[in-house]
Short mmCIF file of C-alpha atoms and ligand atoms in Angstrom, two decimals:
data_model
loop_
_atom_site.label_atom_id
_atom_site.label_comp_id
_atom_site.label_asym_id
_atom_site.label_seq_id
_atom_site.Cartn_x
_atom_site.Cartn_y
_atom_site.Cartn_z
CA UNK Z 1 57.22 183.49 205.34
CA UNK Z 2 53.58 183.09 206.34
CA UNK Z 3 52.35 182.11 209.79
CA UNK Z 4 52.73 178.33 209.98
CA UNK Z 5 56.02 177.48 208.27
CA UNK Z 6 58.05 177.63 211.47
CA UNK Z 7 55.52 175.53 213.40
CA UNK Z 8 55.61 172.74 210.78
CA UNK Z 9 59.42 172.83 210.68
CA UNK Z 10 59.60 172.77 214.50
CA UNK Z 11 57.31 169.75 214.52
CA UNK Z 12 59.97 167.95 212.50
CA UNK Z 13 62.45 168.71 215.31
CA UNK Z 14 60.17 167.88 218.24
CA UNK Z 15 59.13 164.55 216.69
CA UNK Z 16 62.67 163.87 215.46
CA UNK Z 17 61.74 163.53 211.78
CA UNK Z 18 64.94 165.25 210.64
CA UNK Z 19 65.61 163.28 207.48
CA UNK Z 20 64.23 162.66 204.02
CA UNK Z 21 61.16 160.82 205.30
CA UNK Z 22 58.41 162.09 207.59
CA UNK Z 23 54.94 163.54 207.99
CA UNK Z 24 55.75 166.97 206.50
CA UNK Z 25 56.84 165.35 203.24
CA UNK Z 26 53.71 163.21 203.11
CA UNK Z 27 51.47 166.20 203.87
CA UNK Z 28 53.27 168.62 201.52
CA UNK Z 29 53.02 166.13 198.65
CA UNK Z 30 49.33 165.46 199.42
CA UNK Z 31 48.48 169.19 199.62
CA UNK Z 32 50.43 169.94 196.44
CA UNK Z 33 48.87 167.02 194.64
CA UNK Z 34 45.38 168.26 195.59
CA UNK Z 35 46.27 171.74 194.31
CA UNK Z 36 47.41 170.63 190.84
CA UNK Z 37 45.29 167.49 190.55
CA UNK Z 38 48.17 165.11 189.79
CA UNK Z 39 50.38 162.76 191.84
CA UNK Z 40 53.48 164.59 193.11
CA UNK Z 41 56.93 163.81 194.52
CA UNK Z 42 59.00 166.27 196.53
CA UNK Z 43 62.62 166.67 195.39
CA UNK Z 44 65.76 168.55 196.39
CA UNK Z 45 65.44 171.14 193.60
CA UNK Z 46 63.65 172.05 190.42
CA UNK Z 47 66.82 171.13 188.53
CA UNK Z 48 66.76 167.63 190.05
CA UNK Z 49 63.10 167.35 189.00
CA UNK Z 50 63.96 168.26 185.39
CA UNK Z 51 66.85 165.78 185.41
CA UNK Z 52 64.70 162.89 186.66
CA UNK Z 53 61.78 163.97 184.48
CA UNK Z 54 63.82 163.88 181.27
CA UNK Z 55 65.36 160.54 182.21
CA UNK Z 56 61.89 159.11 182.82
CA UNK Z 57 60.72 160.40 179.44
CA UNK Z 58 63.48 158.31 177.92
CA UNK Z 59 66.08 160.97 177.12
CA UNK Z 60 69.57 159.52 176.82
CA UNK Z 61 72.95 159.86 175.09
CA UNK Z 62 72.75 160.83 171.43
CA UNK Z 63 69.19 162.18 171.68
CA UNK Z 64 68.11 165.71 170.89
CA UNK Z 65 65.73 167.63 173.16
CA UNK Z 66 63.90 170.78 172.03
CA UNK Z 67 63.98 173.51 174.70
CA UNK Z 68 62.87 177.15 175.00
CA UNK Z 69 65.94 179.33 174.48
CA UNK Z 70 64.69 182.25 176.62
CA UNK Z 71 64.96 180.72 180.10
CA UNK Z 72 67.22 180.10 183.06
CA UNK Z 73 70.09 177.66 182.44
CA UNK Z 74 68.55 175.02 184.71
CA UNK Z 75 65.88 174.30 182.04
CA UNK Z 76 68.57 173.10 179.64
CA UNK Z 77 71.48 171.79 181.74
CA UNK Z 78 69.81 168.47 182.68
CA UNK Z 79 69.62 167.67 178.94
CA UNK Z 80 73.41 167.69 179.03
CA UNK Z 81 73.56 165.69 182.31
CA UNK Z 82 71.89 162.91 180.30
CA UNK Z 83 74.36 163.15 177.42
CA UNK Z 84 71.69 164.53 175.08
CA UNK Z 85 71.84 167.65 172.88
CA UNK Z 86 69.59 170.67 173.44
CA UNK Z 87 68.06 172.26 170.35
CA UNK Z 88 66.81 175.72 171.22
CA UNK Z 89 63.50 177.22 170.10
CA UNK Z 90 62.80 180.95 169.85
CA UNK Z 91 60.10 182.92 171.70
CA UNK Z 92 57.25 184.98 170.30
CA UNK Z 93 56.54 188.61 171.22
CA UNK Z 94 52.96 187.91 172.33
CA UNK Z 95 53.94 185.66 175.27
CA UNK Z 96 57.79 185.74 175.43
CA UNK Z 97 57.45 181.92 175.51
CA UNK Z 98 58.23 179.17 172.99
CA UNK Z 99 56.80 180.14 169.59
CA UNK Z 100 54.57 177.26 168.36
CA UNK Z 101 55.27 178.28 164.74
CA UNK Z 102 59.02 177.92 165.24
CA UNK Z 103 58.46 174.64 167.12
CA UNK Z 104 56.55 173.29 164.10
CA UNK Z 105 59.40 174.38 161.79
CA UNK Z 106 61.91 172.59 164.01
CA UNK Z 107 59.82 169.41 163.96
CA UNK Z 108 59.49 169.56 160.17
CA UNK Z 109 63.24 169.99 159.81
CA UNK Z 110 63.96 167.03 162.09
CA UNK Z 111 61.23 164.86 160.56
CA UNK Z 112 62.92 165.42 157.19
CA UNK Z 113 66.15 163.93 158.55
CA UNK Z 114 64.23 160.99 160.07
CA UNK Z 115 65.28 161.66 163.69
CA UNK Z 116 62.82 163.34 166.02
CA UNK Z 117 63.76 164.78 169.43
CA UNK Z 118 63.27 162.55 172.46
CA UNK Z 119 61.36 165.25 174.36
CA UNK Z 120 60.40 168.94 174.41
CA UNK Z 121 61.11 171.18 177.43
CA UNK Z 122 58.57 173.99 177.38
CA UNK Z 123 59.07 176.78 179.92
CA UNK Z 124 56.37 179.01 181.48
CA UNK Z 125 58.42 182.20 181.57
CA UNK Z 126 58.26 184.69 184.44
CA UNK Z 127 55.03 183.10 185.64
CA UNK Z 128 53.16 183.10 182.33
CA UNK Z 129 52.18 179.86 180.63
CA UNK Z 130 53.39 179.21 177.13
CA UNK Z 131 50.59 178.83 174.56
CA UNK Z 132 50.26 175.18 175.49
CA UNK Z 133 47.37 174.01 173.26
CA UNK Z 134 49.18 174.41 169.93
CA UNK Z 135 52.42 173.13 171.50
CA UNK Z 136 50.66 170.00 172.85
CA UNK Z 137 49.02 169.48 169.48
CA UNK Z 138 52.31 169.63 167.57
CA UNK Z 139 54.10 167.33 170.01
CA UNK Z 140 51.12 164.95 169.99
CA UNK Z 141 51.18 164.80 166.20
CA UNK Z 142 54.87 163.81 166.25
CA UNK Z 143 54.43 161.53 169.29
CA UNK Z 144 57.08 163.37 171.34
CA UNK Z 145 56.61 163.80 175.12
CA UNK Z 146 56.61 167.18 176.88
CA UNK Z 147 58.30 168.26 180.09
CA UNK Z 148 56.65 171.46 181.31
CA UNK Z 149 59.09 173.61 183.30
CA UNK Z 150 56.67 175.51 185.56
CA UNK Z 151 59.41 176.52 188.02
CA UNK Z 152 58.34 180.17 187.77
CA UNK Z 153 54.63 179.59 187.30
CA UNK Z 154 53.18 177.86 190.36
CA UNK Z 155 49.73 179.45 190.79
CA UNK Z 156 49.37 180.49 187.14
CA UNK Z 157 46.60 179.16 184.90
CA UNK Z 158 46.16 178.36 181.22
CA UNK Z 159 42.53 178.36 180.06
CA UNK Z 160 41.45 177.82 183.67
CA UNK Z 161 43.78 174.88 184.33
CA UNK Z 162 46.81 175.10 186.64
CA UNK Z 163 50.26 175.66 185.14
CA UNK Z 164 52.45 172.60 185.50
CA UNK Z 165 49.75 170.06 184.59
CA UNK Z 166 50.25 170.03 180.83
CA UNK Z 167 53.43 167.99 180.51
CA UNK Z 168 53.74 164.22 180.44
CA UNK Z 169 55.88 165.32 183.37
CA UNK Z 170 55.83 168.82 184.88
CA UNK Z 171 58.18 170.39 187.41
CA UNK Z 172 58.17 173.20 189.96
CA UNK Z 173 60.87 174.94 192.02
CA UNK Z 174 60.88 176.16 195.62
CA UNK Z 175 64.22 177.92 195.33
CA UNK Z 176 64.63 180.99 197.55
CA UNK Z 177 63.72 183.41 194.76
CA UNK Z 178 60.58 181.63 193.56
CA UNK Z 179 56.94 182.45 194.25
CA UNK Z 180 56.96 180.21 197.32
CA UNK Z 181 60.10 178.67 198.78
CA UNK Z 182 61.41 175.85 200.94
CA UNK Z 183 64.91 177.43 200.93
CA UNK Z 184 65.62 174.99 198.12
CA UNK Z 185 63.44 172.29 196.63
CA UNK Z 186 61.33 171.10 193.78
CA UNK Z 187 58.31 169.02 192.84
CA UNK Z 188 57.74 166.57 190.00
CA UNK Z 189 54.16 165.81 188.95
CA UNK Z 190 52.60 163.69 186.24
CA UNK Z 191 49.17 162.41 185.27
CA UNK Z 192 50.90 159.00 185.24
CA UNK Z 193 51.30 157.83 188.88
CA UNK Z 194 53.83 155.19 187.80
CA UNK Z 195 56.22 157.87 186.54
CA UNK Z 196 55.94 159.73 189.86
CA UNK Z 197 56.64 156.54 191.82
CA UNK Z 198 59.61 155.79 189.57
CA UNK Z 199 60.92 159.31 190.22
CA UNK Z 200 60.58 158.72 193.97
CA UNK Z 201 62.51 155.45 193.61
CA UNK Z 202 65.33 157.02 191.57
CA UNK Z 203 65.49 160.01 193.95
CA UNK Z 204 66.14 157.72 196.93
CA UNK Z 205 69.21 155.96 195.53
CA UNK Z 206 67.16 153.35 193.61
CA UNK Z 207 67.34 150.87 196.46
CA UNK Z 208 65.46 147.67 195.63
CA UNK Z 209 62.71 146.55 198.06
CA UNK Z 210 63.92 144.54 201.04
CA UNK Z 211 66.45 145.06 203.80
CA UNK Z 212 69.56 144.18 201.85
CA UNK Z 213 71.25 147.04 200.00
CA UNK Z 214 70.48 145.75 196.55
CA UNK Z 215 70.50 147.99 193.50
CA UNK Z 216 69.43 147.13 189.97
CA UNK Z 217 69.57 150.71 188.68
CA UNK Z 218 71.64 153.87 189.15
CA UNK Z 219 69.87 156.20 191.56
CA UNK Z 220 70.28 159.70 192.93
CA UNK Z 221 70.10 161.41 196.32
CA UNK Z 222 67.42 163.89 195.23
CA UNK Z 223 64.84 163.84 198.04
CA UNK Z 224 63.79 166.92 199.98
CA UNK Z 225 64.25 166.96 203.74
CA UNK Z 226 61.23 166.63 206.04
CA UNK Z 227 62.31 169.88 207.77
CA UNK Z 228 62.11 171.86 204.52
CA UNK Z 229 58.87 170.17 203.53
CA UNK Z 230 57.44 171.74 206.70
CA UNK Z 231 58.29 175.16 205.29
CA UNK Z 232 56.60 174.10 202.06
CA UNK Z 233 53.37 173.16 203.84
CA UNK Z 234 53.15 176.61 205.40
CA UNK Z 235 54.09 178.35 202.14
CA UNK Z 236 51.38 176.52 200.21
CA UNK Z 237 48.82 178.08 202.57
CA UNK Z 238 49.88 181.56 201.41
CA UNK Z 239 50.41 180.76 197.71
CA UNK Z 240 47.27 182.58 196.54
CA UNK Z 241 48.24 185.63 198.61
CA UNK Z 242 51.79 185.60 197.18
CA UNK Z 243 50.48 185.38 193.60
CA UNK Z 244 48.16 188.31 194.26
CA UNK Z 245 51.00 190.33 195.80
CA UNK Z 246 53.20 189.73 192.74
CA UNK Z 247 50.32 190.62 190.43
CA UNK Z 248 49.69 193.82 192.39
CA UNK Z 249 53.38 194.77 192.07
CA UNK Z 250 53.19 194.47 188.30
CA UNK Z 251 49.86 196.33 188.11
CA UNK Z 252 51.30 199.19 190.18
CA UNK Z 253 54.37 199.48 187.92
CA UNK Z 254 52.17 199.36 184.84
CA UNK Z 255 49.92 202.12 186.16
CA UNK Z 256 52.96 204.28 186.97
CA UNK Z 257 54.37 203.81 183.46
CA UNK Z 258 51.14 204.08 181.47
CA UNK Z 259 51.57 206.65 178.74
CA UNK Z 260 55.37 206.69 179.15
CA UNK Z 261 56.83 206.18 175.69
CA UNK Z 262 59.42 203.45 175.20
CA UNK Z 263 58.56 201.45 178.34
CA UNK Z 264 56.41 198.46 177.52
CA UNK Z 265 55.24 195.80 180.02
CA UNK Z 266 55.64 192.08 179.33
CA UNK Z 267 52.35 191.22 177.61
CA UNK Z 268 49.80 189.17 179.53
CA UNK Z 269 48.36 186.62 177.14
CA UNK Z 270 44.54 186.46 177.16
CA UNK Z 271 44.46 182.67 177.68
CA UNK Z 272 45.42 182.66 181.33
CA UNK Z 273 46.52 184.24 184.57
CA UNK Z 274 50.22 184.93 185.05
CA UNK Z 275 51.78 184.92 188.51
CA UNK Z 276 53.89 187.92 187.40
CA UNK Z 277 56.74 186.19 189.21
CA UNK Z 278 58.94 189.04 188.02
CA UNK Z 279 57.75 192.44 186.80
CA UNK Z 280 59.37 192.76 183.37
CA UNK Z 281 59.45 195.68 180.95
CA UNK Z 282 61.00 196.40 177.55
CA UNK Z 283 63.02 199.57 177.10
CA UNK Z 284 63.04 201.18 173.66
CA UNK Z 285 66.04 203.51 173.79
CA UNK Z 286 64.89 205.73 170.91
CA UNK Z 287 61.58 206.64 172.50
CA UNK Z 288 62.48 206.18 176.19
CA UNK Z 289 65.65 208.23 175.97
CA UNK Z 290 68.18 205.77 177.41
CA UNK Z 291 68.84 202.10 176.86
CA UNK Z 292 68.25 199.17 179.19
CA UNK Z 293 71.83 199.02 180.50
CA UNK Z 294 71.90 202.75 181.24
CA UNK Z 295 68.63 202.34 183.13
CA UNK Z 296 70.06 199.43 185.16
CA UNK Z 297 73.13 201.54 186.08
CA UNK Z 298 71.05 204.59 187.01
CA UNK Z 299 68.76 202.50 189.22
CA UNK Z 300 71.74 200.80 190.83
CA UNK Z 301 73.08 204.20 191.88
CA UNK Z 302 69.65 204.97 193.36
CA UNK Z 303 69.91 201.77 195.45
CA UNK Z 304 67.52 199.78 193.25
CA UNK Z 305 68.69 196.32 192.23
CA UNK Z 306 67.39 195.14 188.87
CA UNK Z 307 68.26 192.40 186.38
CA UNK Z 308 68.28 191.99 182.62
CA UNK Z 309 65.82 189.45 181.22
CA UNK Z 310 67.34 185.91 181.05
CA UNK Z 311 70.19 185.62 178.57
CA UNK Z 312 68.96 183.16 175.92
CA UNK Z 313 70.63 179.74 175.99
CA UNK Z 314 71.79 179.96 172.35
CA UNK Z 315 73.86 183.05 173.30
CA UNK Z 316 75.56 181.32 176.24
CA UNK Z 317 79.22 180.38 175.88
CA UNK Z 318 78.47 176.92 177.27
CA UNK Z 319 75.90 176.34 174.50
CA UNK Z 320 77.86 177.90 171.64
CA UNK Z 321 77.45 175.79 168.52
CA UNK Z 322 74.26 174.04 169.65
CA UNK Z 323 71.39 174.23 167.18
CA UNK Z 324 68.76 176.97 167.53
CA UNK Z 325 65.63 177.57 165.48
CA UNK Z 326 65.11 181.31 165.18
CA UNK Z 327 66.54 183.27 168.10
CA UNK Z 328 66.16 186.91 167.08
CA UNK Z 329 63.05 187.49 169.23
CA UNK Z 330 64.65 186.08 172.39
CA UNK Z 331 67.80 188.14 171.66
CA UNK Z 332 65.76 191.33 171.33
CA UNK Z 333 63.82 190.60 174.56
CA UNK Z 334 67.13 189.93 176.33
CA UNK Z 335 68.78 193.13 175.11
CA UNK Z 336 65.82 195.40 175.92
CA UNK Z 337 64.20 193.60 178.85
CA UNK Z 338 64.54 194.61 182.50
CA UNK Z 339 63.21 192.83 185.60
CA UNK Z 340 62.27 195.35 188.28
CA UNK Z 341 62.18 194.52 192.01
CA UNK Z 342 59.35 192.00 192.32
CA UNK Z 343 59.37 190.48 195.78
CA UNK Z 344 55.99 189.79 197.38
CA UNK Z 345 57.27 191.59 200.49
CA UNK Z 346 57.59 194.96 198.74
CA UNK Z 347 55.40 197.76 200.10
CA UNK Z 348 53.44 200.02 197.75
CA UNK Z 349 55.74 202.89 198.71
CA UNK Z 350 58.79 200.90 197.62
CA UNK Z 351 57.24 200.16 194.23
CA UNK Z 352 56.43 203.86 193.92
CA UNK Z 353 60.07 204.74 194.72
CA UNK Z 354 61.35 202.36 192.02
CA UNK Z 355 58.83 203.71 189.49
CA UNK Z 356 59.81 207.25 190.41
CA UNK Z 357 63.52 206.47 189.86
CA UNK Z 358 62.76 204.87 186.49
CA UNK Z 359 61.04 208.04 185.38
CA UNK Z 360 63.88 210.11 186.86
CA UNK Z 361 66.35 208.08 184.78
CA UNK Z 362 64.48 209.06 181.68
CA UNK Z 363 64.60 212.77 182.57
CA UNK Z 364 68.24 212.71 183.74
CA UNK Z 365 69.70 210.68 180.90
CA UNK Z 366 67.67 212.42 178.23
CA UNK Z 367 68.96 215.79 179.43
CA UNK Z 368 72.51 214.44 179.26
CA UNK Z 369 71.97 213.43 175.66
CA UNK Z 370 70.61 216.92 175.01
CA UNK Z 371 73.65 218.55 176.68
CA UNK Z 372 76.10 216.46 174.67
CA UNK Z 373 74.32 217.45 171.50
C1 LIG D 1 64.55 178.38 189.10
C2 LIG D 1 64.35 177.68 187.82
C3 LIG D 1 64.73 176.34 187.65
C4 LIG D 1 65.55 175.58 188.65
O1 LIG D 1 64.97 175.38 189.89
P1 LIG D 1 65.91 175.12 191.16
O2 LIG D 1 64.93 174.72 192.21
O3 LIG D 1 66.60 176.41 191.46
O4 LIG D 1 66.85 174.04 190.83
C5 LIG D 1 64.43 175.71 186.44
N1 LIG D 1 63.80 176.37 185.47
C6 LIG D 1 63.43 177.66 185.58
C7 LIG D 1 62.72 178.30 184.45
C8 LIG D 1 63.70 178.36 186.76
O5 LIG D 1 63.38 179.65 186.85
#
């Protein structure tokens, strides 16, 4: 937390705005909207934002929706909430994000059958924007709307423009593990103010205007609380600092591993600034000396918690049998990728300890291999 989160949240208590309306919500939305340059509505989670966003883009039963396969499950699950079918798209090695070439192939294949997808969910992975220009161009040519899932990328840029402003609708998350947090929460933005107002309406149970409880549409209880929005106001004040802290983490790991064979950082694409939400590396077992899983186990024993890169959606049991274009790149990134401790609260000495243990793993496990031989 920064300095002002608690004060804004306490204001909600002292003025008795403990509900899903109030001045913190109004101010958080206004501040956020100024930051990204689009109208914004505060929601209960990033997942809720994706759900409403896809519904507003017209996704419904029987539709297909193209979606990055290398992502967290919450990018894809709302497609199923709406009774639609996800069609997964592989990543490229240069960005780890949706490969525009594979996206084009998927569009050509669907155009040939005469049924295009209802929308495309493009994810900005680990804080790095996808290569949005070619993706926008392809979707524009086929007339299919985009939902940009910028849950991990608040504070990133693509060609100087903020992440999460490229979709017909874009979404952010303030989950506890994200770059800034409201404990739990999300934001939906769009260049089209009417879509944002419609999202606000659907998120508050779709109650028609007037005192009587009249409903002409099915709504949801998806609003954020005014207490949590107070946390969000304070967090927004330290966003730039948090992005810089995450970027410094990654830079420090990279410096520690420079020249180490078989340990390759997630590439930073030249078109923008990543938030480096997580510090990710690829382990090449032949040159590094042990594989990714052995490294995770070794670090665990040294008291260092790490994670594999997201398991691609097309490999998930729940999405078995769903279509996927390509998939081998995402699979390789998943099998070799490790996310090192990345919190913005880490001290330089803690990063150095982790880096030291990674290098120790190499020495220890290599020697073991040598002994066995
Ligand atoms: C965290 C995350 C979400 C979901 O956000 P919640 O606020 O946790 O619901 C969606 N997509 C991606 C890529 C995420 O990392």
